[in-house]
Amino acid sequence: MILDREMIEAFYASYEKQIEKVRRSVGRPLTYAEKVLYTHLYDDREGLLKPYRRGTDYVDFRPDRVAMQDATAQMALLQFMNAGKSSVAVPASVHCDHLIRAEMGVEKDLPEALRTNKEVYEFLRSVSQKYQIGFWEPGAGIIHQVVLENYAFPGGMMVGTDSHTPNAGGLGMIAVGVGGADAVDVLTGQAWELKMPRLIGVHLTGSLTGWTSPKDVILEILGRLTTKGGTNAILEYFGDGLSSMTTTGKATVCNMGAELGATCSIFPFDHHAEEYLTKTGREAVAALARQNGKHLQADPEVYDQPEKYYDQIVEINLSEIEPHLNGPFTPDASMTVTEVKQVAPANDYPMTIEVGLVGSCTNSSYQDLCRAASIARQAYEKHIPVKGQLIINPGSEQIRFTAERDGILEDFKRIGALIMTNACGPCIGQWKRHAAEEERKNAIVTSFNRNFRRRADGNPNTYAFVASPELTTALAIAGRLDFNPITDQLQNSDGEPVWLDAPTGDTFPPRGFEVSNPGFLPPSADRTGIRVVIDPASTRLQKLMPFEAWDGKDLIDMPLLIKVKGKCTTDHISMAGPWLKFRGHLQNISDNLLMGAVNAFNDESNHVKDQLDGEYKKVSSAAKDYKAHGMSSVVIAEDNYGEGSSREHAAMEPRFLNVKVILAKSFARIHETNLKKQGMLALTFCDKEDYDKVQEDDRISLMGLTDFAPGRQLQIRLKHADGTEDTFPVDHTYNEMQINWFKAGSALNYSKQCGI
């Protein structure tokens, strides 16, 4: 099945000429990422083409398509409905994968999800049909695996309302995670703005063998670059080492590039990509890509002298990479399996692995399941007792159906594994783990991408470690965090020492992929009579009201809402898990505002001082009190504020509760953009030590807004309770358009004012 066929054919028909035009205008050899970026400029007239400054210039792009998952699609489509359009301007799809709880297994969990989320699913289905959007039903699969199988194509550009949209880079796309407001720009045919990314060239040599997998490559890179190392950058992979990595393996690497803060990651087109397209029923796309093959990679001069064309080079010898186990609580806490024996006891990590979770958008392909199943099969055949629970989430119905046909799921079931729905499940906090209520210290290992505190099961004392699917399976069998399958043996039920052999598995099913019902509802040709109904009394869905425009004045004497200490991800700002059910209802979900953030003045979460009555209460309660009294408030934070997912709720909730300013040491890329889109002021300390000047009872003023301009600093004044004051400058990255968004109250308000 080839979806978006007309768009893809039109793209390749003009691609070579576009590349030639870009090369003439830029006047030098091009990296592959640059080829994709420059051929997707919103205005690509030759006279306007120019070399853009990386990390400095804001550029308007025209992506080919949009993908949305059910949790974020609600808010994105509620905003789109306010845009006054009759249909989407580019191909788009909605994927119902986030709202399904993982508890008893697919047989019980999927019917329960269909019942409890009926209102939301009907909304998403009807709005998709009304506006000509493809709809993937609950159980059809995880968005990024489904996109890779059906939509991704080399040389294309897409945006998606999920931070792991870069997964499609494994098939040669520039695929960027964005908030819903950015997606609406693309859906309405407007320009999509992005700061021209820096380029990090990742040179791969050697080859992957034995227990080492593509997951270990990105876990190694995370250890080197950290969760901030890729901010406002694209990681472009090249080198002889690519030949040992399959397309789904490359997708895994690109997927977790989001953990670096990267704009996206991308691999060049090669025989693996051609084979993947062919095996997934897109032979015609493979042929078109092959015809354009020399333009679906960097120019030869780039590979000859990469240091001239990339802003940074990372050297990785795949032959030297060991299996990794990253964690806990942050994906860049990098350990090899060899190092665990020293690091874990020294840090008092719990050593018993209680659960191993295989799946997620990062590692749920046929090859992933095959290699993990080869370990499960050995446990059964060698009579090795399985110490931990094993939970499996296939990536798509096509993967699940084929894996079941080929006996792969049976390999897991024979050792007691529980097969969950083709959905995100525990990865997005939708794991109903009954032991979690105890909040006792314990360890789990996952093939997921994130391991933030509380993320999987809500327990702050669950130490989550990230590994490959095959290592996850081995550790669950062994039941020990410090088990190294390369050097350690296990004891079977007869008391004999036995080895787990290195994982093996087919890249593709020998008998081809098969599926009886993919769960896809194509865009409707006849939209007559399709109505989108939102019950005014609903607790799940709520029509959006426009945010108020700026009143033209400086913001004076605002109370401090919270001074955040340490890491503050979008999970801390707007938790997932049980809160996912309110993703379409801004008022209700705002009750979770910053409930996971740590208050710098008492080291507690969701316990801040309300300056109006002096009482300590939930962050949302204090914000509501200020709002009820007509007061704005301020959030102060540390580095990389808003790290993690693309959820724009983390920007819309403070906006809804009248927070006007987020002043941080630095921001994660997606979240900073989301704040700007919603008319918020995302500001940074010029001197990070000024963070220490903020006191609990401060009244904070922001001055200079009447002269708000690109590159011009603003001023913060702190009035302390003892009558003293501190004043210091703060920076921002707003351009003229983004300042207009602020003045209008939001980007959507500004678009309406301009009649766009």
mmCIF file of C-alpha atoms in Angstrom, residues 475-699:
data_model
loop_
_atom_site.group_PDB
_atom_site.id
_atom_site.type_symbol
_atom_site.label_atom_id
_atom_site.label_comp_id
_atom_site.label_asym_id
_atom_site.label_seq_id
_atom_site.Cartn_x
_atom_site.Cartn_y
_atom_site.Cartn_z
ATOM 1 C CA LEU A 475 18.182 -8.969 32.147
ATOM 2 C CA ALA A 476 14.548 -9.836 32.818
ATOM 3 C CA ILE A 477 15.433 -13.531 32.548
ATOM 4 C CA ALA A 478 18.461 -13.171 34.837
ATOM 5 C CA GLY A 479 16.632 -10.863 37.226
ATOM 6 C CA ARG A 480 19.849 -8.995 37.976
ATOM 7 C CA LEU A 481 20.923 -5.491 36.989
ATOM 8 C CA ASP A 482 24.582 -6.519 36.927
ATOM 9 C CA PHE A 483 24.151 -9.571 34.677
ATOM 10 C CA ASN A 484 26.490 -9.365 31.681
ATOM 11 C CA PRO A 485 25.475 -11.930 29.046
ATOM 12 C CA ILE A 486 28.885 -11.698 27.415
ATOM 13 C CA THR A 487 30.821 -12.802 30.512
ATOM 14 C CA ASP A 488 28.274 -14.306 32.914
ATOM 15 C CA GLN A 489 26.470 -17.636 32.949
ATOM 16 C CA LEU A 490 23.065 -18.471 34.372
ATOM 17 C CA GLN A 491 21.984 -21.586 36.210
ATOM 18 C CA ASN A 492 19.244 -23.700 34.668
ATOM 19 C CA SER A 493 16.594 -25.658 36.537
ATOM 20 C CA ASP A 494 18.922 -28.668 36.721
ATOM 21 C CA GLY A 495 21.581 -26.604 38.481
ATOM 22 C CA GLU A 496 23.831 -26.501 35.416
ATOM 23 C CA PRO A 497 25.660 -23.317 34.337
ATOM 24 C CA VAL A 498 24.550 -22.219 30.859
ATOM 25 C CA TRP A 499 25.292 -19.343 28.508
ATOM 26 C CA LEU A 500 22.875 -17.145 26.648
ATOM 27 C CA ASP A 501 24.124 -17.085 23.064
ATOM 28 C CA ALA A 502 24.282 -13.760 21.248
ATOM 29 C CA PRO A 503 20.928 -12.696 19.771
ATOM 30 C CA THR A 504 19.987 -13.513 16.191
ATOM 31 C CA GLY A 505 16.990 -12.614 14.095
ATOM 32 C CA ASP A 506 15.711 -11.949 10.595
ATOM 33 C CA THR A 507 15.668 -8.380 9.376
ATOM 34 C CA PHE A 508 12.467 -9.127 7.488
ATOM 35 C CA PRO A 509 9.982 -11.994 7.798
ATOM 36 C CA PRO A 510 11.004 -14.819 5.401
ATOM 37 C CA ARG A 511 7.400 -15.127 4.216
ATOM 38 C CA GLY A 512 6.860 -11.384 3.993
ATOM 39 C CA PHE A 513 4.744 -9.064 6.097
ATOM 40 C CA GLU A 514 1.076 -9.904 6.502
ATOM 41 C CA VAL A 515 -1.893 -8.239 8.167
ATOM 42 C CA SER A 516 -5.608 -8.942 7.993
ATOM 43 C CA ASN A 517 -6.856 -5.544 9.222
ATOM 44 C CA PRO A 518 -4.315 -2.716 9.493
ATOM 45 C CA GLY A 519 -6.866 -0.512 11.251
ATOM 46 C CA PHE A 520 -6.677 2.337 8.750
ATOM 47 C CA LEU A 521 -9.471 4.666 7.684
ATOM 48 C CA PRO A 522 -8.329 6.678 4.643
ATOM 49 C CA PRO A 523 -9.253 10.338 4.131
ATOM 50 C CA SER A 524 -12.882 10.622 3.129
ATOM 51 C CA ALA A 525 -13.676 11.672 -0.427
ATOM 52 C CA ASP A 526 -17.269 12.521 0.518
ATOM 53 C CA ARG A 527 -17.427 14.721 3.580
ATOM 54 C CA THR A 528 -21.087 15.638 3.238
ATOM 55 C CA GLY A 529 -22.876 15.573 6.539
ATOM 56 C CA ILE A 530 -19.781 14.906 8.689
ATOM 57 C CA ARG A 531 -20.129 16.835 11.939
ATOM 58 C CA VAL A 532 -17.659 17.282 14.753
ATOM 59 C CA VAL A 533 -19.565 17.466 18.017
ATOM 60 C CA ILE A 534 -18.078 18.470 21.367
ATOM 61 C CA ASP A 535 -20.376 18.137 24.366
ATOM 62 C CA PRO A 536 -20.175 21.366 26.408
ATOM 63 C CA ALA A 537 -20.414 19.233 29.566
ATOM 64 C CA SER A 538 -17.564 16.933 28.552
ATOM 65 C CA THR A 539 -14.655 16.425 30.931
ATOM 66 C CA ARG A 540 -12.441 15.128 28.104
ATOM 67 C CA LEU A 541 -12.895 17.700 25.340
ATOM 68 C CA GLN A 542 -13.275 21.462 25.431
ATOM 69 C CA LYS A 543 -13.425 24.043 22.677
ATOM 70 C CA LEU A 544 -10.565 26.497 22.825
ATOM 71 C CA MET A 545 -11.068 30.163 23.561
ATOM 72 C CA PRO A 546 -8.443 32.585 22.203
ATOM 73 C CA PHE A 547 -5.877 33.860 24.685
ATOM 74 C CA GLU A 548 -5.948 37.566 25.457
ATOM 75 C CA ALA A 549 -3.650 39.919 23.570
ATOM 76 C CA TRP A 550 -0.888 41.865 25.314
ATOM 77 C CA ASP A 551 -2.177 45.118 26.833
ATOM 78 C CA GLY A 552 0.833 47.134 25.673
ATOM 79 C CA LYS A 553 2.327 47.602 29.137
ATOM 80 C CA ASP A 554 5.273 46.253 31.094
ATOM 81 C CA LEU A 555 4.485 43.434 33.519
ATOM 82 C CA ILE A 556 4.777 44.879 37.024
ATOM 83 C CA ASP A 557 4.968 43.240 40.456
ATOM 84 C CA MET A 558 4.037 39.723 39.450
ATOM 85 C CA PRO A 559 4.247 37.106 42.223
ATOM 86 C CA LEU A 560 6.669 34.210 41.874
ATOM 87 C CA LEU A 561 4.683 31.036 41.203
ATOM 88 C CA ILE A 562 7.564 28.589 41.619
ATOM 89 C CA LYS A 563 11.329 28.615 41.493
ATOM 90 C CA VAL A 564 12.131 25.216 40.007
ATOM 91 C CA LYS A 565 15.164 23.314 41.223
ATOM 92 C CA GLY A 566 17.047 20.917 38.937
ATOM 93 C CA LYS A 567 15.721 18.957 35.955
ATOM 94 C CA CYS A 568 12.293 20.054 34.772
ATOM 95 C CA THR A 569 11.041 18.079 31.791
ATOM 96 C CA THR A 570 7.639 18.303 30.149
ATOM 97 C CA ASP A 571 6.734 15.348 32.380
ATOM 98 C CA HIS A 572 7.377 17.576 35.387
ATOM 99 C CA ILE A 573 5.381 20.449 33.853
ATOM 100 C CA SER A 574 2.422 18.417 32.542
ATOM 101 C CA MET A 575 2.442 14.793 33.630
ATOM 102 C CA ALA A 576 1.221 12.024 31.348
ATOM 103 C CA GLY A 577 -0.137 8.718 32.703
ATOM 104 C CA PRO A 578 -3.644 9.245 34.131
ATOM 105 C CA TRP A 579 -3.590 12.882 32.989
ATOM 106 C CA LEU A 580 -3.598 11.837 29.340
ATOM 107 C CA LYS A 581 -7.373 11.576 29.486
ATOM 108 C CA PHE A 582 -7.580 15.371 29.774
ATOM 109 C CA ARG A 583 -5.365 16.197 26.798
ATOM 110 C CA GLY A 584 -8.378 17.643 24.944
ATOM 111 C CA HIS A 585 -9.607 19.701 27.910
ATOM 112 C CA LEU A 586 -7.282 22.582 28.743
ATOM 113 C CA GLN A 587 -9.093 23.622 31.913
ATOM 114 C CA ASN A 588 -9.020 20.164 33.482
ATOM 115 C CA ILE A 589 -5.468 19.232 32.523
ATOM 116 C CA SER A 590 -4.213 22.542 33.910
ATOM 117 C CA ASP A 591 -4.759 21.059 37.370
ATOM 118 C CA ASN A 592 -1.490 19.145 36.888
ATOM 119 C CA LEU A 593 0.582 22.269 36.198
ATOM 120 C CA LEU A 594 4.184 21.782 37.340
ATOM 121 C CA MET A 595 3.100 19.184 39.884
ATOM 122 C CA GLY A 596 6.324 17.227 39.350
ATOM 123 C CA ALA A 597 8.670 20.206 39.599
ATOM 124 C CA VAL A 598 10.792 20.590 42.731
ATOM 125 C CA ASN A 599 10.341 23.848 44.647
ATOM 126 C CA ALA A 600 13.801 25.291 45.303
ATOM 127 C CA PHE A 601 12.700 26.692 48.675
ATOM 128 C CA ASN A 602 11.523 23.458 50.308
ATOM 129 C CA ASP A 603 12.722 20.631 48.002
ATOM 130 C CA GLU A 604 9.121 19.455 47.668
ATOM 131 C CA SER A 605 6.968 18.884 44.607
ATOM 132 C CA ASN A 606 3.593 20.561 44.099
ATOM 133 C CA HIS A 607 3.944 22.567 47.309
ATOM 134 C CA VAL A 608 4.459 26.296 46.779
ATOM 135 C CA LYS A 609 3.686 29.424 48.745
ATOM 136 C CA ASP A 610 0.699 31.492 47.656
ATOM 137 C CA GLN A 611 1.749 35.082 48.325
ATOM 138 C CA LEU A 612 -1.858 36.229 48.680
ATOM 139 C CA ASP A 613 -2.698 34.157 51.751
ATOM 140 C CA GLY A 614 0.720 32.818 52.805
ATOM 141 C CA GLU A 615 -0.444 29.208 52.565
ATOM 142 C CA TYR A 616 1.384 26.377 50.819
ATOM 143 C CA LYS A 617 -0.650 24.627 48.152
ATOM 144 C CA LYS A 618 -0.545 22.939 44.764
ATOM 145 C CA VAL A 619 1.145 24.933 41.999
ATOM 146 C CA SER A 620 -2.075 25.022 39.986
ATOM 147 C CA SER A 621 -4.052 26.204 43.031
ATOM 148 C CA ALA A 622 -1.678 29.106 43.628
ATOM 149 C CA ALA A 623 -1.785 30.034 39.937
ATOM 150 C CA LYS A 624 -5.596 29.939 39.977
ATOM 151 C CA ASP A 625 -5.656 32.235 43.003
ATOM 152 C CA TYR A 626 -3.435 34.782 41.287
ATOM 153 C CA LYS A 627 -5.526 34.553 38.121
ATOM 154 C CA ALA A 628 -8.765 35.028 40.082
ATOM 155 C CA HIS A 629 -7.301 38.225 41.499
ATOM 156 C CA GLY A 630 -6.324 39.481 38.039
ATOM 157 C CA MET A 631 -2.628 38.867 38.596
ATOM 158 C CA SER A 632 -0.023 37.363 36.286
ATOM 159 C CA SER A 633 2.742 35.173 37.700
ATOM 160 C CA VAL A 634 6.273 34.036 36.879
ATOM 161 C CA VAL A 635 8.112 30.701 36.762
ATOM 162 C CA ILE A 636 11.875 30.613 37.385
ATOM 163 C CA ALA A 637 13.817 27.542 36.234
ATOM 164 C CA GLU A 638 17.237 26.060 35.603
ATOM 165 C CA ASP A 639 18.887 24.569 32.487
ATOM 166 C CA ASN A 640 17.147 22.782 29.614
ATOM 167 C CA TYR A 641 13.691 23.650 30.895
ATOM 168 C CA GLY A 642 11.041 21.701 28.980
ATOM 169 C CA GLU A 643 13.292 18.796 28.022
ATOM 170 C CA GLY A 644 11.422 15.762 26.750
ATOM 171 C CA SER A 645 8.241 15.445 24.748
ATOM 172 C CA SER A 646 6.611 17.849 22.318
ATOM 173 C CA ARG A 647 3.478 18.236 24.446
ATOM 174 C CA GLU A 648 2.358 21.822 24.062
ATOM 175 C CA HIS A 649 0.114 21.407 27.093
ATOM 176 C CA ALA A 650 3.254 22.234 29.079
ATOM 177 C CA ALA A 651 3.068 25.684 27.436
ATOM 178 C CA MET A 652 -0.712 26.053 27.223
ATOM 179 C CA GLU A 653 -1.379 25.245 30.889
ATOM 180 C CA PRO A 654 0.698 28.088 32.363
ATOM 181 C CA ARG A 655 -0.723 30.389 29.679
ATOM 182 C CA PHE A 656 -4.264 29.370 30.641
ATOM 183 C CA LEU A 657 -3.507 30.013 34.331
ATOM 184 C CA ASN A 658 -2.103 33.483 33.551
ATOM 185 C CA VAL A 659 1.601 32.763 33.909
ATOM 186 C CA LYS A 660 3.192 35.345 31.637
ATOM 187 C CA VAL A 661 6.942 34.697 31.958
ATOM 188 C CA ILE A 662 9.149 31.617 32.105
ATOM 189 C CA LEU A 663 12.659 32.759 33.037
ATOM 190 C CA ALA A 664 15.169 29.900 32.779
ATOM 191 C CA LYS A 665 18.885 29.309 32.467
ATOM 192 C CA SER A 666 18.181 27.620 29.111
ATOM 193 C CA PHE A 667 15.337 25.951 27.214
ATOM 194 C CA ALA A 668 14.808 22.776 25.249
ATOM 195 C CA ARG A 669 14.088 23.612 21.593
ATOM 196 C CA ILE A 670 10.546 22.313 21.189
ATOM 197 C CA HIS A 671 9.316 23.745 24.447
ATOM 198 C CA GLU A 672 10.751 27.202 23.784
ATOM 199 C CA THR A 673 8.908 27.252 20.457
ATOM 200 C CA ASN A 674 5.694 26.047 22.082
ATOM 201 C CA LEU A 675 5.877 28.856 24.639
ATOM 202 C CA LYS A 676 6.353 31.429 21.904
ATOM 203 C CA LYS A 677 3.451 30.043 19.884
ATOM 204 C CA GLN A 678 1.112 30.434 22.851
ATOM 205 C CA GLY A 679 2.065 34.070 23.455
ATOM 206 C CA MET A 680 4.299 33.343 26.447
ATOM 207 C CA LEU A 681 7.589 35.060 27.216
ATOM 208 C CA ALA A 682 10.433 32.527 27.277
ATOM 209 C CA LEU A 683 13.425 34.429 28.643
ATOM 210 C CA THR A 684 16.916 33.385 29.750
ATOM 211 C CA PHE A 685 19.305 34.713 32.376
ATOM 212 C CA CYS A 686 22.229 36.625 30.866
ATOM 213 C CA ASP A 687 24.132 35.642 33.993
ATOM 214 C CA LYS A 688 22.971 32.257 35.277
ATOM 215 C CA GLU A 689 24.003 33.240 38.806
ATOM 216 C CA ASP A 690 21.093 35.721 38.839
ATOM 217 C CA TYR A 691 18.899 32.656 39.388
ATOM 218 C CA ASP A 692 20.188 32.637 42.979
ATOM 219 C CA LYS A 693 18.865 36.160 43.582
ATOM 220 C CA VAL A 694 15.225 35.102 43.286
ATOM 221 C CA GLN A 695 13.558 34.770 46.707
ATOM 222 C CA GLU A 696 10.311 33.053 47.666
ATOM 223 C CA ASP A 697 8.241 36.191 48.388
ATOM 224 C CA ASP A 698 9.551 38.222 45.449
ATOM 225 C CA ARG A 699 7.380 40.449 43.321
#
